[in-house]
Amino acid sequence: MKKTGLFKIIMFMLLGIVVITWLVPAGYFNAGELSDLGKYSIGFFDFFQLFFSTVEFQYFVQIFVFLVSVGALYGVLAKTGKYRAWLERIANNLKGKEFLFLVIVSILIAGLTSAFNYGLLLFIFVPFISSIILLMGYDKVTACLATIGSMLIGTIGSTTSYNMVGIVNEQLGGNFTTGLAFKLAMLVFGLAALILYFYKAKKVKPTEEILASDMFIGEKISNKYPVFPIMIVFGLLFVLLVLGCTSWESSFGITAFADMHATIMNVKIGDYPIVANILGTISAFGEWNLAQMSVMCVLAAILLGKVYRLSFSQVFDEMGNGAKKMLAPTMLVILAYSVVYFAGNTMFYPTIANFILNATEGFNVFFSTITMFLGSLLHVDMLYVANYVIPQIAAQGASVPVTALLIQGVYGLTMFVVPSSALLVLGLSYLGISYKEWLTKTWKLIVSLIVIVLAAIILAMIIL
């Protein structure tokens, strides 16, 4: 795999946090007041304890298991021979329509993220889509933009997703219609900027050297078996993703799946709960997460292996090979998440945020944007941003729609740029794109997104 420079950059970030903890006291913001907690300086052994605690944290363990499970699935797919043939057939059928394909894919991914924000879960389909894009002759940055980039633009323009809009609303007391027109505008104009990038993107004839760098493009193996089982499995995984991982009740008030789950699990023979004991502990549709989709990926890999007449030993060997290929990207994602663990446990950010926000009296869009950018960079995931960052931003006194737009717009923009963004790190490390190359080739798009986000916030301040 091509070196991306991400390991060094993230390690420098962690060392930078160590230095900051010796200079800036910790703080706790509550009820509009910042309490000084003194310095939580990270010592030599503290650094390693925090690092190992990151690896042991349950949420990060689930991320690890999920990503290597996706690798296991693609490891089996690559061995079938039919997967590579299917990819090449799709790419050949799209000759002359490559730009249209990029547009459709980016709109679908951004739309799904805006409405549901599945986050890392959508990575199940990223290797498949990126392989087609590479076979069509586009470079890896274009493949990353069409997949990971589209997710992040969908994050900027989130509309109904609980994992973004719902969490922000819980903090601010808003609802799903709060600033909706401006959110849609950020989504539409962000996609327009991305599509303009695709329009200017140049194609080259894909060489075997380029394709060989695609870790899951698969082998050319002729056999008599059909390709439709792979299509069916991808279709089922997508249906399970939508049914299982959409927050039906929280976002849309739909309780049908929870009710159905309760009914099924209460099926008994006499007094014996037969279904509950056979299935064990399983959440209702709408409450699935990384753990459940990991199981689905593993089951899909085993099923496809048997459909294509691989022995059990071959199936598990290829699953292991695929999982090994995903180890480096997975560990970099966990390393990116360690940034929030270091920042959250030393709590220096509220002190810095207080200093910046108090540079002026009341809400200032410039200083609030800087504060939100730093908070997103350090806290990575919206769940942690909600706890550590949003309260201080909200206390500046701006209206709920303006504050909500600033939070999600700047958060999504930050995740498009910084090396602590889990999605960006995953995309760059999987495709072997250096962080420098990413910034060099996308800087015009990034500037466009900055203008779009700031324009939406300022217009909301004027209009709302």
Coordinates of C-alpha atoms in Angstrom, one line a residue:
M1 CA 0.0 0.0 0.0
K2 CA 1.2 3.5 -0.9
K3 CA 2.3 5.5 2.1
T4 CA -0.1 8.3 2.9
G5 CA 1.8 10.1 5.6
L6 CA -1.3 9.9 7.9
F7 CA 0.4 7.9 10.6
K8 CA 3.1 10.6 11.1
I9 CA 0.6 13.4 10.9
I10 CA -1.8 12.0 13.5
M11 CA 1.1 11.1 15.8
F12 CA 2.3 14.7 15.6
M13 CA -1.2 15.8 16.5
L14 CA -1.1 13.6 19.6
L15 CA 2.3 14.9 20.6
G16 CA 0.9 18.5 20.0
I17 CA -1.9 17.7 22.4
V18 CA 0.7 16.5 25.0
V19 CA 2.4 19.9 24.7
I20 CA -0.8 21.8 25.0
T21 CA -1.8 20.0 28.2
W22 CA 1.4 21.4 29.8
L23 CA 0.5 24.9 28.8
V24 CA -3.3 25.2 28.9
P25 CA -5.4 24.3 32.0
A26 CA -8.4 22.0 31.7
G27 CA -11.9 23.5 32.0
Y28 CA -15.5 22.4 32.3
F29 CA -18.3 24.4 30.8
N30 CA -21.7 24.2 32.4
A31 CA -24.7 26.5 32.7
G32 CA -22.9 29.3 30.8
E33 CA -19.8 29.2 33.1
L34 CA -16.3 27.8 32.6
S35 CA -14.8 26.1 35.7
D36 CA -11.0 26.0 35.9
L37 CA -9.9 22.5 36.7
G38 CA -6.1 23.0 36.6
K39 CA -3.7 21.4 34.2
Y40 CA -4.2 17.7 33.2
S41 CA -0.6 17.4 32.0
I42 CA 0.1 14.2 30.0
G43 CA 3.3 12.5 31.2
F44 CA 5.4 9.8 29.5
F45 CA 3.4 6.8 30.8
D46 CA 0.1 8.7 30.6
F47 CA 0.6 9.0 26.9
F48 CA 0.7 5.2 26.4
Q49 CA -2.1 4.6 28.9
L50 CA -4.3 6.9 26.9
F51 CA -3.3 5.3 23.7
F52 CA -4.0 1.7 24.9
S53 CA -7.3 2.9 26.5
T54 CA -8.3 4.1 23.0
V55 CA -7.7 0.6 21.5
E56 CA -9.7 -1.0 24.3
F57 CA -12.7 1.4 24.1
Q58 CA -15.8 -0.6 23.1
Y59 CA -17.0 1.8 20.4
F60 CA -13.6 1.8 18.7
V61 CA -13.4 -2.0 19.0
Q62 CA -16.7 -2.2 17.1
I63 CA -15.2 0.0 14.4
F64 CA -12.2 -2.3 14.1
V65 CA -14.4 -5.4 13.9
F66 CA -16.7 -3.8 11.3
L67 CA -13.9 -2.7 9.0
V68 CA -12.1 -6.0 9.0
S69 CA -15.4 -7.7 8.4
V70 CA -15.9 -5.6 5.3
G71 CA -12.4 -6.7 4.3
A72 CA -13.3 -10.3 4.9
L73 CA -16.3 -10.0 2.5
Y74 CA -14.3 -8.5 -0.2
G75 CA -11.5 -11.0 0.3
V76 CA -14.0 -13.7 -0.7
L77 CA -15.5 -11.6 -3.5
A78 CA -12.0 -11.1 -5.0
K79 CA -11.5 -14.9 -5.2
T80 CA -14.7 -15.7 -7.0
G81 CA -13.5 -14.4 -10.4
K82 CA -17.0 -13.3 -11.2
Y83 CA -16.6 -10.2 -9.1
R84 CA -13.8 -8.8 -11.3
A85 CA -15.7 -9.8 -14.4
W86 CA -18.8 -8.0 -13.2
L87 CA -16.8 -4.8 -12.4
E88 CA -15.2 -4.8 -15.9
R89 CA -18.6 -5.4 -17.5
I90 CA -20.1 -2.4 -15.7
A91 CA -17.2 -0.2 -16.6
N92 CA -17.4 -1.3 -20.3
N93 CA -21.2 -0.6 -20.4
L94 CA -20.5 2.9 -19.0
K95 CA -18.2 4.0 -21.8
G96 CA -19.2 7.5 -22.8
K97 CA -21.3 7.8 -19.6
E98 CA -18.5 8.0 -17.0
F99 CA -19.3 11.5 -16.0
L100 CA -23.0 10.7 -15.6
F101 CA -22.1 7.7 -13.4
L102 CA -20.0 9.9 -11.1
V103 CA -22.9 12.4 -10.8
I104 CA -25.5 9.8 -10.0
V105 CA -23.2 8.0 -7.5
S106 CA -22.3 11.3 -5.7
I107 CA -25.9 12.4 -5.5
L108 CA -27.1 9.1 -4.2
I109 CA -24.4 8.9 -1.5
A110 CA -24.7 12.5 -0.5
G111 CA -28.5 12.1 -0.4
L112 CA -28.4 9.0 1.8
T113 CA -26.0 10.7 4.2
S114 CA -28.0 13.9 4.3
A115 CA -31.2 11.9 5.1
F116 CA -29.8 9.1 7.3
N117 CA -26.0 9.6 7.9
Y118 CA -24.9 6.0 8.1
G119 CA -21.3 7.1 8.5
L120 CA -18.7 4.3 8.3
L121 CA -21.5 1.8 7.5
L122 CA -21.6 3.0 3.9
F123 CA -18.0 1.8 3.5
I124 CA -19.5 -1.6 2.8
F125 CA -20.0 -0.3 -0.8
V126 CA -17.0 2.0 -1.2
P127 CA -14.6 -0.7 -2.5
F128 CA -17.1 -1.8 -5.1
I129 CA -17.8 1.8 -6.3
S130 CA -14.2 2.9 -6.3
S131 CA -13.1 -0.1 -8.3
I132 CA -15.6 0.8 -11.1
I133 CA -14.4 4.4 -11.1
L134 CA -10.8 3.2 -11.4
L135 CA -11.7 0.8 -14.2
M136 CA -13.4 3.8 -16.0
G137 CA -10.0 5.6 -16.1
Y138 CA -10.3 8.1 -13.3
D139 CA -7.7 8.6 -10.6
K140 CA -7.9 7.6 -6.9
V141 CA -8.7 11.1 -5.7
T142 CA -11.8 11.2 -8.0
A143 CA -12.8 7.8 -6.6
C144 CA -12.4 9.0 -3.0
L145 CA -14.4 12.2 -3.8
A146 CA -17.2 10.3 -5.4
T147 CA -17.5 8.1 -2.3
I148 CA -16.1 9.5 0.9
G149 CA -16.2 13.1 -0.4
S150 CA -19.9 12.7 -1.2
M151 CA -20.6 11.4 2.3
L152 CA -18.9 14.5 3.8
I153 CA -20.9 16.8 1.6
G154 CA -24.0 15.0 2.7
T155 CA -22.9 15.6 6.3
I156 CA -22.5 19.4 5.6
G157 CA -26.0 19.4 4.2
S158 CA -27.6 17.0 6.7
T159 CA -31.4 17.3 6.7
T160 CA -33.1 14.5 8.6
S161 CA -30.3 12.2 9.9
Y162 CA -30.5 11.5 13.6
N163 CA -26.7 11.1 13.8
M164 CA -26.2 14.7 12.9
V165 CA -29.4 16.8 12.9
G166 CA -31.1 14.8 15.7
I167 CA -28.0 15.1 18.0
V168 CA -27.7 18.8 17.3
N169 CA -31.4 19.4 17.9
E170 CA -31.2 17.6 21.3
Q171 CA -28.5 20.1 22.3
L172 CA -30.2 23.2 20.9
G173 CA -33.9 22.4 21.3
G174 CA -34.6 22.6 17.6
N175 CA -36.4 20.3 15.2
F176 CA -36.0 18.7 11.8
T177 CA -37.4 21.8 10.0
T178 CA -35.0 24.2 11.7
G179 CA -33.1 26.0 9.0
L180 CA -34.1 23.3 6.5
A181 CA -33.9 25.5 3.4
F182 CA -30.4 26.6 4.2
K183 CA -29.3 23.0 4.9
L184 CA -30.7 21.9 1.5
A185 CA -28.9 24.9 -0.1
M186 CA -25.6 23.7 1.4
L187 CA -26.3 20.2 0.1
V188 CA -27.2 21.3 -3.4
F189 CA -24.4 23.8 -3.9
G190 CA -21.9 21.5 -2.3
L191 CA -22.9 18.8 -4.8
A192 CA -22.7 21.3 -7.6
A193 CA -19.1 22.2 -6.6
L194 CA -18.2 18.4 -6.5
I195 CA -19.9 17.8 -9.9
L196 CA -17.9 20.7 -11.4
Y197 CA -14.7 18.9 -10.1
F198 CA -15.8 15.7 -11.9
Y199 CA -16.5 17.6 -15.1
K200 CA -12.9 18.8 -15.1
A201 CA -11.4 15.5 -14.0
K202 CA -9.3 13.8 -16.7
K203 CA -9.3 10.1 -17.5
V204 CA -6.4 7.9 -18.4
K205 CA -6.4 4.3 -19.7
P206 CA -6.3 2.1 -16.5
T207 CA -3.1 0.1 -16.5
E208 CA -2.5 -3.2 -14.7
E209 CA -0.2 -1.3 -12.3
I210 CA -3.0 1.1 -11.3
L211 CA -5.5 -1.7 -11.0
A212 CA -3.1 -3.8 -9.0
S213 CA -3.0 -1.1 -6.3
D214 CA -6.8 -1.6 -5.8
M215 CA -6.6 -4.2 -3.0
F216 CA -10.0 -5.8 -3.7
I217 CA -10.5 -5.6 -7.5
G218 CA -10.2 -9.3 -7.6
E219 CA -8.7 -12.0 -9.9
K220 CA -9.5 -12.8 -13.5
I221 CA -10.8 -16.4 -13.1
S222 CA -13.0 -18.0 -15.8
N223 CA -15.7 -20.2 -14.4
K224 CA -19.3 -21.2 -15.3
Y225 CA -21.0 -19.7 -12.3
P226 CA -23.4 -16.7 -12.8
V227 CA -22.8 -13.2 -11.3
F228 CA -26.3 -12.7 -9.9
P229 CA -25.6 -14.1 -6.4
I230 CA -23.2 -11.3 -5.9
M231 CA -25.8 -8.8 -7.1
I232 CA -28.3 -10.3 -4.7
V233 CA -25.9 -10.2 -1.7
F234 CA -25.1 -6.5 -2.4
G235 CA -28.8 -5.7 -2.7
L236 CA -29.6 -7.5 0.6
L237 CA -26.8 -5.7 2.4
F238 CA -28.1 -2.4 1.2
V239 CA -31.7 -3.3 2.3
L240 CA -30.5 -4.4 5.7
L241 CA -28.4 -1.3 6.0
V242 CA -31.4 0.9 5.4
L243 CA -33.9 -1.1 7.4
G244 CA -31.6 -1.8 10.3
C245 CA -29.5 1.3 10.7
T246 CA -32.1 4.1 10.0
S247 CA -33.3 5.8 13.2
W248 CA -36.9 5.2 12.3
E249 CA -38.4 6.1 15.7
S250 CA -36.0 9.0 16.6
S251 CA -36.0 10.7 13.2
F252 CA -39.4 9.8 11.7
G253 CA -41.6 8.6 14.7
I254 CA -42.0 5.2 13.1
T255 CA -42.5 2.5 15.7
A256 CA -43.6 -0.4 13.5
F257 CA -40.2 -2.1 13.5
A258 CA -39.8 -1.9 17.3
D259 CA -43.4 -3.3 17.7
M260 CA -42.7 -6.1 15.2
H261 CA -39.4 -6.9 17.0
A262 CA -41.2 -7.1 20.4
T263 CA -44.0 -9.3 18.9
I264 CA -41.5 -11.8 17.3
M265 CA -39.3 -12.0 20.4
N266 CA -42.3 -12.7 22.6
V267 CA -43.3 -15.8 20.6
K268 CA -43.4 -18.7 23.0
I269 CA -44.0 -22.4 23.1
G270 CA -45.8 -22.7 26.4
D271 CA -43.8 -20.5 28.7
Y272 CA -40.6 -20.9 26.7
P273 CA -39.5 -17.9 24.6
I274 CA -38.4 -19.9 21.6
V275 CA -37.5 -17.2 19.2
A276 CA -35.7 -15.0 21.7
N277 CA -33.5 -18.0 22.8
I278 CA -32.7 -19.1 19.2
L279 CA -31.8 -15.6 18.0
G280 CA -30.3 -14.4 21.2
T281 CA -29.9 -10.7 21.8
I282 CA -30.6 -8.8 18.6
S283 CA -31.9 -5.2 18.3
A284 CA -34.9 -4.2 16.3
F285 CA -34.6 -2.6 12.9
G286 CA -33.7 1.0 13.4
E287 CA -31.3 0.2 16.3
W288 CA -28.7 -1.7 14.3
N289 CA -25.1 -0.5 14.3
L290 CA -21.6 -1.6 13.4
A291 CA -21.9 -4.9 15.3
Q292 CA -24.9 -6.2 13.5
M293 CA -23.6 -5.1 10.0
S294 CA -20.3 -6.8 10.8
V295 CA -22.2 -10.1 11.3
M296 CA -24.1 -9.6 8.0
C297 CA -20.8 -9.0 6.2
V298 CA -19.3 -12.2 7.6
L299 CA -22.4 -14.2 6.8
A300 CA -22.4 -12.8 3.3
A301 CA -18.8 -13.8 2.8
I302 CA -19.5 -17.4 3.9
L303 CA -22.6 -17.6 1.7
L304 CA -20.8 -16.3 -1.4
G305 CA -17.9 -18.6 -0.8
K306 CA -20.2 -21.7 -0.8
V307 CA -22.2 -20.4 -3.8
Y308 CA -19.0 -20.2 -5.8
R309 CA -17.9 -23.6 -4.7
L310 CA -15.0 -22.6 -2.4
S311 CA -14.2 -25.0 0.3
F312 CA -14.6 -23.9 3.9
S313 CA -10.9 -23.7 4.3
Q314 CA -10.6 -21.5 1.2
V315 CA -13.5 -19.3 2.4
F316 CA -11.8 -18.7 5.7
D317 CA -8.4 -18.2 4.2
E318 CA -9.8 -15.5 1.8
M319 CA -11.7 -13.9 4.6
G320 CA -8.5 -13.8 6.6
N321 CA -6.6 -12.3 3.6
G322 CA -9.2 -9.7 3.1
A323 CA -9.2 -8.8 6.8
K324 CA -5.4 -8.5 6.8
K325 CA -5.6 -6.0 3.9
M326 CA -7.9 -3.8 5.9
L327 CA -5.8 -3.9 9.0
A328 CA -3.6 -0.8 8.0
P329 CA -6.6 1.4 7.1
T330 CA -8.5 0.2 10.2
M331 CA -5.7 0.9 12.6
L332 CA -5.3 4.4 11.1
V333 CA -9.0 5.1 11.7
I334 CA -8.6 4.0 15.3
L335 CA -5.5 6.2 15.6
A336 CA -7.6 9.1 14.3
Y337 CA -10.2 8.4 17.0
S338 CA -7.4 8.5 19.6
V339 CA -7.3 12.2 19.1
V340 CA -10.7 12.6 20.7
Y341 CA -9.7 10.3 23.5
F342 CA -6.6 12.4 24.3
A343 CA -8.5 15.7 24.0
G344 CA -11.6 14.5 25.9
N345 CA -9.6 13.2 28.9
T346 CA -7.4 16.3 29.3
M347 CA -10.3 18.8 28.7
F348 CA -8.1 21.7 27.6
Y349 CA -10.4 22.6 24.7
P350 CA -13.1 24.4 26.8
T351 CA -10.4 26.8 28.0
I352 CA -9.2 27.6 24.5
A353 CA -12.7 27.9 23.2
N354 CA -13.6 30.3 26.0
F355 CA -10.6 32.5 25.1
I356 CA -11.5 32.6 21.4
L357 CA -15.2 33.2 22.0
N358 CA -14.7 35.9 24.5
A359 CA -12.6 37.9 22.1
T360 CA -15.8 39.7 21.3
E361 CA -19.0 40.3 23.2
G362 CA -21.9 38.1 22.0
F363 CA -22.0 35.9 18.9
N364 CA -19.3 36.4 16.3
V365 CA -19.5 34.2 13.2
F366 CA -15.8 34.3 12.6
F367 CA -14.7 33.3 16.1
S368 CA -17.5 30.8 16.4
T369 CA -16.4 29.2 13.2
I370 CA -12.8 28.9 14.3
T371 CA -14.0 27.5 17.7
M372 CA -16.2 24.9 15.9
F373 CA -13.4 24.0 13.5
L374 CA -11.0 23.3 16.4
G375 CA -13.6 21.5 18.4
S376 CA -14.4 19.2 15.4
L377 CA -10.7 18.6 14.7
L378 CA -10.1 17.5 18.3
H379 CA -13.4 15.6 18.9
V380 CA -13.8 13.9 15.6
D381 CA -17.2 12.2 16.1
M382 CA -20.5 14.2 16.4
L383 CA -21.3 12.3 19.6
Y384 CA -18.3 13.8 21.3
V385 CA -18.7 17.2 19.6
A386 CA -22.1 17.4 21.1
N387 CA -20.8 16.9 24.6
Y388 CA -17.5 18.9 24.5
V389 CA -18.1 21.6 21.8
I390 CA -21.8 22.5 21.2
P391 CA -22.6 23.9 24.7
Q392 CA -20.1 26.7 24.4
I393 CA -21.1 27.5 20.8
A394 CA -24.8 27.6 21.8
A395 CA -24.1 29.9 24.7
Q396 CA -23.1 32.7 22.4
G397 CA -26.7 33.7 21.9
A398 CA -27.2 33.2 18.2
S399 CA -30.6 31.9 17.1
V400 CA -31.1 28.1 17.0
P401 CA -31.2 27.9 13.1
V402 CA -28.0 29.9 12.8
T403 CA -26.2 27.9 15.5
A404 CA -27.4 24.6 14.0
L405 CA -26.2 25.6 10.5
L406 CA -22.8 26.6 11.8
I407 CA -22.4 23.4 13.8
Q408 CA -23.2 20.9 11.0
G409 CA -21.7 23.0 8.2
V410 CA -18.4 23.6 9.9
Y411 CA -18.2 20.1 11.3
G412 CA -18.7 18.5 7.8
L413 CA -16.2 20.9 6.3
T414 CA -13.7 20.1 8.9
M415 CA -14.0 16.4 8.3
F416 CA -13.4 17.1 4.6
V417 CA -10.0 18.5 5.4
V418 CA -8.4 17.4 8.7
P419 CA -6.2 14.3 9.2
S420 CA -8.3 13.4 12.3
S421 CA -11.4 12.8 10.2
A422 CA -12.2 9.1 10.5
L423 CA -14.0 8.9 7.1
L424 CA -11.3 10.9 5.3
V425 CA -8.5 8.8 6.9
L426 CA -10.4 5.6 5.9
G427 CA -10.8 6.8 2.3
L428 CA -7.2 8.0 1.9
S429 CA -5.6 5.0 3.5
Y430 CA -7.8 2.5 1.6
L431 CA -7.1 4.0 -1.8
G432 CA -3.4 4.8 -1.0
I433 CA -3.7 8.6 -1.4
S434 CA -1.3 10.8 0.5
Y435 CA -2.7 13.6 2.6
K436 CA -0.6 16.1 0.7
E437 CA -2.0 14.8 -2.6
W438 CA -5.5 15.1 -1.3
L439 CA -5.1 18.8 -0.3
T440 CA -3.2 19.6 -3.5
K441 CA -5.8 18.2 -5.8
T442 CA -8.9 19.3 -3.9
W443 CA -8.0 22.7 -2.5
K444 CA -10.2 24.6 -5.0
L445 CA -13.2 22.4 -4.0
I446 CA -12.4 23.0 -0.3
V447 CA -12.4 26.7 -0.9
S448 CA -15.7 26.5 -2.7
L449 CA -17.2 24.5 0.3
I450 CA -15.9 27.1 2.7
V451 CA -17.6 29.9 0.8
I452 CA -20.9 27.9 0.5
V453 CA -21.0 27.1 4.3
L454 CA -20.1 30.7 5.4
A455 CA -22.6 32.1 2.9
A456 CA -25.4 29.9 4.3
I457 CA -24.6 30.9 7.8
I458 CA -24.4 34.6 7.1
L459 CA -27.6 34.6 5.0
A460 CA -29.3 32.8 7.8
M461 CA -28.2 35.4 10.3
I462 CA -29.7 38.1 8.0
I463 CA -32.9 36.4 7.1
L464 CA -33.9 34.3 10.1

